[in-house]
Amino acid sequence: MLRSLVGSEMCIRDRGDMDALRLVLTLLSFYTAATTPTTYRAAAVEFAPERAPNASISISQARALQLRNLERFVPFIAAAKANHSHIIVFPEYGITGDGTTLEDADFSRDLATIFAEGIPSPDASTSLCGQTAHSKDYPVTRALACMAQKFEIVLAANMLDVVPCTVGRAGCSDGRHQYNTAVVFDQTGALAAKYYKKHLYGKESQALDPGPDNQTTVFESSFGVRFGILICFDLVFELEPPREIRHWLFPTDWVNFAPHLRGERSVDAQRIWSFLHQKSLIASNYGGFGREASGSGIWDRGEALADFYNPSTHPESKLLIADVKIDP
């Protein structure tokens, strides 16, 4: 009888422990759900950079111009960080400027070389902000890395990369490949991703080389979101983006009202692509030509979470910030 009572007491105690355990697990699941982020905060900058006055600019002058444009990035990055943004995107040609001012001309191949620098390969384990034996070879890259590190933000921008090649091999005609390049730095200043524009627009093909057709660049951010990258005209040809990549960065210098693009503004093209493919798109456009190129936005499956279009002919810069759902 005593054994029976002890056994019953033990069973009751075990059930109590199980009930307590279930309660703890339930509370833990609620806590986890409450503390697991469901959104991230994105910033996109429509930016009007300084441009080269003419094609006779020297390498040192071109570097100084780019560093001046980077100094003008700082207030936008600071404002985005003050608003708790996780990532910020700057436009295509936002550092170099798009061509020259006096001639209002596109980059020639030689002028693009003057503005290009050899960008290192991505390496998440190494900050590019520190001084090394090679950092003097990529001052613009290093400056971007230091900005990302200083403000502890994921920073995406656009540069020109130059890669030596052997004449006569792999389409190499002059000893170098030159690429319109998106770069992404994590909060430590490490280069997380580098993407070459695949579909060059207009006279751009006279100055630059297209990126590989089979190139798909994806990186995982420190806040747990995986991103793909497209640059400008690539958007028109990205008809089947990878299903598993829902979030995309899009630096652009769009040509608004182009007849072969149905006369769409950049914001129209961004909204349509985001809706058709059910993706989020953080689009940062070139602000230096007014309405000819303007139109930036943060989009989620066709919905404008934040967008901007400058209808005037005057250059204008604008910061957009919005919360984006991590999962659909």
Short mmCIF file of C-alpha atoms in Angstrom, two decimals:
data_model
loop_
_atom_site.label_atom_id
_atom_site.label_comp_id
_atom_site.label_asym_id
_atom_site.label_seq_id
_atom_site.Cartn_x
_atom_site.Cartn_y
_atom_site.Cartn_z
CA MET A 1 0.00 0.00 0.00
CA LEU A 2 2.77 2.37 0.96
CA ARG A 3 4.62 1.49 -2.26
CA SER A 4 1.44 2.20 -4.19
CA LEU A 5 1.03 5.64 -2.61
CA VAL A 6 4.65 6.54 -3.20
CA GLY A 7 4.28 5.46 -6.80
CA SER A 8 1.17 7.60 -7.23
CA GLU A 9 2.93 10.59 -5.64
CA MET A 10 5.86 10.14 -8.02
CA CYS A 11 3.53 10.04 -11.03
CA ILE A 12 1.81 13.22 -9.88
CA ARG A 13 5.18 14.88 -9.36
CA ASP A 14 6.29 13.84 -12.89
CA ARG A 15 3.08 15.23 -14.41
CA GLY A 16 3.64 18.49 -12.54
CA ASP A 17 7.16 18.65 -13.88
CA MET A 18 5.87 18.01 -17.40
CA ASP A 19 3.25 20.75 -17.05
CA ALA A 20 5.90 23.15 -15.81
CA LEU A 21 8.16 22.17 -18.70
CA ARG A 22 5.37 22.73 -21.21
CA LEU A 23 4.72 26.16 -19.70
CA VAL A 24 8.40 27.07 -19.93
CA LEU A 25 8.59 25.89 -23.56
CA THR A 26 5.43 27.82 -24.44
CA LEU A 27 6.77 31.00 -22.86
CA LEU A 28 10.11 30.43 -24.58
CA SER A 29 8.41 30.06 -27.96
CA PHE A 30 6.48 33.30 -27.38
CA TYR A 31 9.69 35.04 -26.35
CA THR A 32 11.55 33.73 -29.39
CA ALA A 33 8.74 34.81 -31.70
CA ALA A 34 8.70 38.24 -30.06
CA THR A 35 12.47 38.74 -30.29
CA THR A 36 13.12 37.25 -33.75
CA PRO A 37 13.13 40.15 -36.22
CA THR A 38 10.43 40.05 -38.87
CA THR A 39 11.73 43.10 -40.74
CA TYR A 40 14.97 44.88 -41.51
CA ARG A 41 15.37 48.60 -42.11
CA ALA A 42 16.73 49.58 -45.52
CA ALA A 43 17.97 52.90 -46.83
CA ALA A 44 18.38 53.93 -50.47
CA VAL A 45 19.98 57.18 -51.60
CA GLU A 46 19.24 58.98 -54.84
CA PHE A 47 22.51 60.84 -55.19
CA ALA A 48 23.79 63.62 -57.46
CA PRO A 49 27.59 63.33 -57.55
CA GLU A 50 30.27 65.65 -58.78
CA ARG A 51 31.43 64.77 -62.32
CA ALA A 52 34.75 65.17 -64.08
CA PRO A 53 34.92 68.49 -65.96
CA ASN A 54 36.53 66.91 -69.03
CA ALA A 55 38.45 63.88 -70.26
CA SER A 56 41.87 65.41 -69.52
CA ILE A 57 41.53 64.69 -65.80
CA SER A 58 44.53 62.94 -64.21
CA ILE A 59 44.50 59.81 -62.07
CA SER A 60 45.17 61.84 -58.90
CA GLN A 61 42.39 64.29 -59.80
CA ALA A 62 40.00 61.42 -60.50
CA ARG A 63 40.75 59.84 -57.11
CA ALA A 64 40.32 63.18 -55.35
CA LEU A 65 36.94 63.67 -57.07
CA GLN A 66 35.76 60.22 -56.01
CA LEU A 67 36.86 60.81 -52.42
CA ARG A 68 34.97 64.12 -52.40
CA ASN A 69 31.84 62.31 -53.52
CA LEU A 70 32.40 59.78 -50.74
CA GLU A 71 32.61 62.60 -48.21
CA ARG A 72 29.16 63.64 -49.40
CA PHE A 73 27.92 60.10 -48.68
CA VAL A 74 28.64 60.57 -44.96
CA PRO A 75 25.58 62.66 -43.94
CA PHE A 76 23.27 60.14 -45.63
CA ILE A 77 24.96 57.19 -43.91
CA ALA A 78 24.87 58.99 -40.56
CA ALA A 79 21.16 59.79 -40.96
CA ALA A 80 20.37 56.21 -41.99
CA LYS A 81 22.25 54.83 -39.00
CA ALA A 82 20.57 57.31 -36.66
CA ASN A 83 17.29 55.87 -37.92
CA HIS A 84 18.51 52.33 -37.13
CA SER A 85 18.96 51.22 -40.75
CA HIS A 86 20.70 47.91 -41.30
CA ILE A 87 21.73 48.50 -44.92
CA ILE A 88 22.20 51.48 -47.23
CA VAL A 89 22.51 51.52 -51.04
CA PHE A 90 24.09 54.21 -53.24
CA PRO A 91 23.59 54.49 -57.03
CA GLU A 92 25.41 53.42 -60.13
CA TYR A 93 28.12 55.99 -60.98
CA GLY A 94 27.43 57.61 -57.63
CA ILE A 95 31.16 57.75 -56.81
CA THR A 96 32.73 58.35 -60.22
CA GLY A 97 29.98 60.54 -61.66
CA ASP A 98 28.49 59.66 -65.04
CA GLY A 99 30.93 60.94 -67.65
CA THR A 100 32.12 64.53 -68.03
CA THR A 101 30.41 67.87 -67.42
CA LEU A 102 31.75 70.26 -70.05
CA GLU A 103 31.39 67.88 -72.99
CA ASP A 104 28.45 66.09 -71.33
CA ALA A 105 30.10 62.93 -72.65
CA ASP A 106 30.08 59.31 -71.55
CA PHE A 107 33.21 57.60 -70.27
CA SER A 108 35.69 56.56 -72.93
CA ARG A 109 37.68 53.40 -72.26
CA ASP A 110 40.78 55.39 -71.29
CA LEU A 111 38.82 57.73 -69.02
CA ALA A 112 37.18 54.76 -67.31
CA THR A 113 40.67 53.37 -66.65
CA ILE A 114 41.62 56.58 -64.87
CA PHE A 115 38.62 56.21 -62.55
CA ALA A 116 39.00 52.46 -62.00
CA GLU A 117 40.96 50.69 -59.31
CA GLY A 118 41.76 47.05 -58.65
CA ILE A 119 39.09 46.01 -56.14
CA PRO A 120 40.15 43.02 -53.99
CA SER A 121 38.16 39.79 -53.96
CA PRO A 122 35.46 39.44 -51.31
CA ASP A 123 36.71 38.12 -47.98
CA ALA A 124 34.34 38.26 -45.04
CA SER A 125 37.16 37.64 -42.58
CA THR A 126 39.23 40.73 -43.37
CA SER A 127 38.35 44.41 -43.01
CA LEU A 128 39.69 46.53 -45.86
CA CYS A 129 39.73 49.60 -43.63
CA GLY A 130 43.14 48.89 -42.15
CA GLN A 131 46.42 50.05 -43.65
CA THR A 132 48.23 47.32 -45.58
CA ALA A 133 50.98 47.17 -48.15
CA HIS A 134 48.32 47.14 -50.88
CA SER A 135 45.66 49.52 -49.50
CA LYS A 136 47.24 52.46 -51.33
CA ASP A 137 46.25 50.71 -54.57
CA TYR A 138 42.54 50.95 -53.75
CA PRO A 139 41.90 54.19 -51.81
CA VAL A 140 38.22 54.42 -52.80
CA THR A 141 37.56 50.82 -51.77
CA ARG A 142 39.31 51.43 -48.45
CA ALA A 143 37.33 54.64 -47.82
CA LEU A 144 34.05 52.76 -48.35
CA ALA A 145 35.19 49.99 -46.01
CA CYS A 146 36.03 52.52 -43.31
CA MET A 147 32.60 54.17 -43.67
CA ALA A 148 30.85 50.82 -43.24
CA GLN A 149 33.04 50.04 -40.23
CA LYS A 150 32.63 53.46 -38.61
CA PHE A 151 28.83 53.48 -38.86
CA GLU A 152 28.46 49.70 -38.40
CA ILE A 153 26.15 49.39 -41.38
CA VAL A 154 26.03 47.22 -44.50
CA LEU A 155 27.05 49.56 -47.32
CA ALA A 156 26.45 48.96 -51.04
CA ALA A 157 27.93 51.24 -53.69
CA ASN A 158 29.11 51.26 -57.30
CA MET A 159 32.66 51.53 -58.64
CA LEU A 160 34.78 50.74 -61.67
CA ASP A 161 37.00 47.67 -61.28
CA VAL A 162 40.05 46.98 -63.45
CA VAL A 163 41.44 43.45 -63.83
CA PRO A 164 44.63 42.71 -65.80
CA CYS A 165 44.30 40.17 -68.60
CA THR A 166 46.43 38.61 -71.33
CA VAL A 167 45.88 40.14 -74.76
CA GLY A 168 44.26 37.66 -77.13
CA ARG A 169 42.75 35.51 -74.40
CA ALA A 170 39.17 35.58 -73.07
CA GLY A 171 38.20 38.66 -75.04
CA CYS A 172 41.18 40.68 -73.81
CA SER A 173 42.16 43.32 -76.37
CA ASP A 174 44.19 45.86 -74.38
CA GLY A 175 45.55 44.05 -71.34
CA ARG A 176 42.71 44.87 -69.00
CA HIS A 177 39.07 44.10 -68.28
CA GLN A 178 37.05 46.99 -66.88
CA TYR A 179 33.79 46.39 -65.09
CA ASN A 180 30.86 48.40 -63.82
CA THR A 181 30.90 46.95 -60.31
CA ALA A 182 28.61 46.80 -57.29
CA VAL A 183 30.45 46.35 -54.00
CA VAL A 184 28.96 45.50 -50.61
CA PHE A 185 30.75 45.95 -47.28
CA ASP A 186 29.58 44.49 -44.00
CA GLN A 187 29.63 46.32 -40.66
CA THR A 188 33.25 45.37 -40.02
CA GLY A 189 34.47 46.87 -43.29
CA ALA A 190 34.98 43.49 -44.95
CA LEU A 191 34.06 43.17 -48.63
CA ALA A 192 31.05 40.84 -48.58
CA ALA A 193 30.23 40.84 -52.30
CA LYS A 194 31.34 42.11 -55.69
CA TYR A 195 29.11 41.98 -58.76
CA TYR A 196 29.87 42.90 -62.38
CA LYS A 197 27.12 44.43 -64.52
CA LYS A 198 26.26 41.96 -67.27
CA HIS A 199 24.17 44.07 -69.63
CA LEU A 200 25.91 47.30 -70.57
CA TYR A 201 23.77 50.16 -71.84
CA GLY A 202 24.45 52.18 -75.00
CA LYS A 203 27.97 53.60 -75.27
CA GLU A 204 28.89 51.99 -71.97
CA SER A 205 30.07 48.96 -73.96
CA GLN A 206 32.78 51.12 -75.58
CA ALA A 207 34.35 51.79 -72.19
CA LEU A 208 33.62 48.69 -70.15
CA ASP A 209 33.43 44.91 -70.40
CA PRO A 210 30.30 42.93 -69.54
CA GLY A 211 30.33 40.65 -66.54
CA PRO A 212 30.04 36.88 -67.04
CA ASP A 213 26.62 35.69 -68.25
CA ASN A 214 26.46 32.92 -65.66
CA GLN A 215 27.23 35.28 -62.79
CA THR A 216 24.83 35.29 -59.84
CA THR A 217 26.12 37.14 -56.81
CA VAL A 218 24.45 36.41 -53.48
CA PHE A 219 25.58 37.35 -49.99
CA GLU A 220 24.17 36.81 -46.52
CA SER A 221 24.02 39.88 -44.33
CA SER A 222 24.88 39.97 -40.65
CA PHE A 223 21.17 40.52 -39.90
CA GLY A 224 20.26 37.20 -41.49
CA VAL A 225 18.90 38.27 -44.88
CA ARG A 226 20.29 36.94 -48.17
CA PHE A 227 20.54 39.44 -51.01
CA GLY A 228 21.05 39.26 -54.76
CA ILE A 229 22.47 42.16 -56.77
CA LEU A 230 21.56 43.70 -60.12
CA ILE A 231 22.85 46.87 -61.79
CA CYS A 232 20.60 49.05 -63.95
CA PHE A 233 19.97 47.46 -67.38
CA ASP A 234 20.39 43.97 -65.86
CA LEU A 235 16.87 44.37 -64.48
CA VAL A 236 15.36 44.13 -67.98
CA PHE A 237 17.06 40.77 -68.61
CA GLU A 238 16.60 39.18 -65.18
CA LEU A 239 13.46 37.29 -66.19
CA GLU A 240 13.86 34.33 -63.83
CA PRO A 241 15.62 35.50 -60.66
CA PRO A 242 16.46 32.66 -58.26
CA ARG A 243 13.35 31.73 -56.33
CA GLU A 244 15.23 31.34 -53.06
CA ILE A 245 16.56 34.93 -53.15
CA ARG A 246 13.77 37.31 -52.22
CA HIS A 247 15.72 40.50 -51.49
CA TRP A 248 17.68 42.43 -54.13
CA LEU A 249 19.96 45.46 -54.23
CA PHE A 250 19.69 47.66 -57.30
CA PRO A 251 22.12 50.54 -57.91
CA THR A 252 21.11 52.21 -61.17
CA ASP A 253 21.59 55.17 -63.50
CA TRP A 254 18.35 54.65 -65.40
CA VAL A 255 17.40 56.38 -68.66
CA ASN A 256 13.81 57.53 -68.18
CA PHE A 257 11.35 57.59 -71.08
CA ALA A 258 13.58 55.45 -73.35
CA PRO A 259 11.41 54.33 -76.32
CA HIS A 260 12.85 50.79 -76.37
CA LEU A 261 11.83 50.43 -72.70
CA ARG A 262 8.22 51.47 -73.39
CA GLY A 263 8.97 54.98 -72.18
CA GLU A 264 8.88 53.91 -68.53
CA ARG A 265 10.33 55.85 -65.65
CA SER A 266 12.74 53.98 -63.44
CA VAL A 267 10.21 53.77 -60.60
CA ASP A 268 7.72 52.13 -62.98
CA ALA A 269 10.26 49.51 -64.03
CA GLN A 270 11.24 48.86 -60.40
CA ARG A 271 7.64 48.45 -59.27
CA ILE A 272 6.76 46.12 -62.15
CA TRP A 273 9.82 43.89 -61.65
CA SER A 274 9.24 43.70 -57.90
CA PHE A 275 5.59 42.75 -58.44
CA LEU A 276 6.11 40.25 -61.26
CA HIS A 277 8.78 38.33 -59.37
CA GLN A 278 7.36 38.92 -55.87
CA LYS A 279 10.67 40.30 -54.62
CA SER A 280 11.84 43.17 -52.50
CA LEU A 281 14.04 45.66 -54.36
CA ILE A 282 16.18 48.37 -52.80
CA ALA A 283 16.69 50.71 -55.74
CA SER A 284 19.10 53.64 -55.62
CA ASN A 285 19.15 55.87 -58.70
CA TYR A 286 21.49 58.54 -60.06
CA GLY A 287 20.23 62.00 -59.13
CA GLY A 288 22.54 64.11 -61.24
CA PHE A 289 20.33 64.50 -64.32
CA GLY A 290 17.00 65.40 -62.74
CA ARG A 291 13.96 63.78 -64.34
CA GLU A 292 16.05 62.22 -67.12
CA ALA A 293 17.28 59.55 -64.69
CA SER A 294 15.51 60.12 -61.38
CA GLY A 295 13.52 57.50 -59.54
CA SER A 296 14.50 55.49 -56.46
CA GLY A 297 12.46 53.24 -54.22
CA ILE A 298 12.25 50.54 -51.60
CA TRP A 299 9.78 47.99 -52.95
CA ASP A 300 8.17 44.85 -51.63
CA ARG A 301 6.24 42.72 -54.14
CA GLY A 302 5.24 45.82 -56.10
CA GLU A 303 4.35 47.95 -53.11
CA ALA A 304 6.27 51.20 -52.67
CA LEU A 305 7.46 51.26 -49.07
CA ALA A 306 9.28 54.50 -49.93
CA ASP A 307 9.89 56.08 -53.32
CA PHE A 308 11.07 59.31 -54.90
CA TYR A 309 10.96 60.92 -58.34
CA ASN A 310 12.40 64.32 -59.18
CA PRO A 311 10.26 65.90 -61.94
CA SER A 312 12.58 68.89 -62.38
CA THR A 313 15.67 69.24 -64.54
CA HIS A 314 17.85 70.07 -61.53
CA PRO A 315 20.07 67.56 -59.73
CA GLU A 316 18.77 66.41 -56.36
CA SER A 317 19.78 63.92 -53.69
CA LYS A 318 17.30 62.14 -51.44
CA LEU A 319 17.43 59.58 -48.62
CA LEU A 320 14.68 56.94 -48.41
CA ILE A 321 14.19 54.65 -45.40
CA ALA A 322 11.66 51.84 -44.93
CA ASP A 323 11.12 48.60 -43.04
CA VAL A 324 11.08 45.52 -45.28
CA LYS A 325 9.50 42.19 -44.33
CA ILE A 326 12.09 39.45 -44.13
CA ASP A 327 9.68 36.69 -45.14
CA PRO A 328 6.71 37.04 -47.49
#
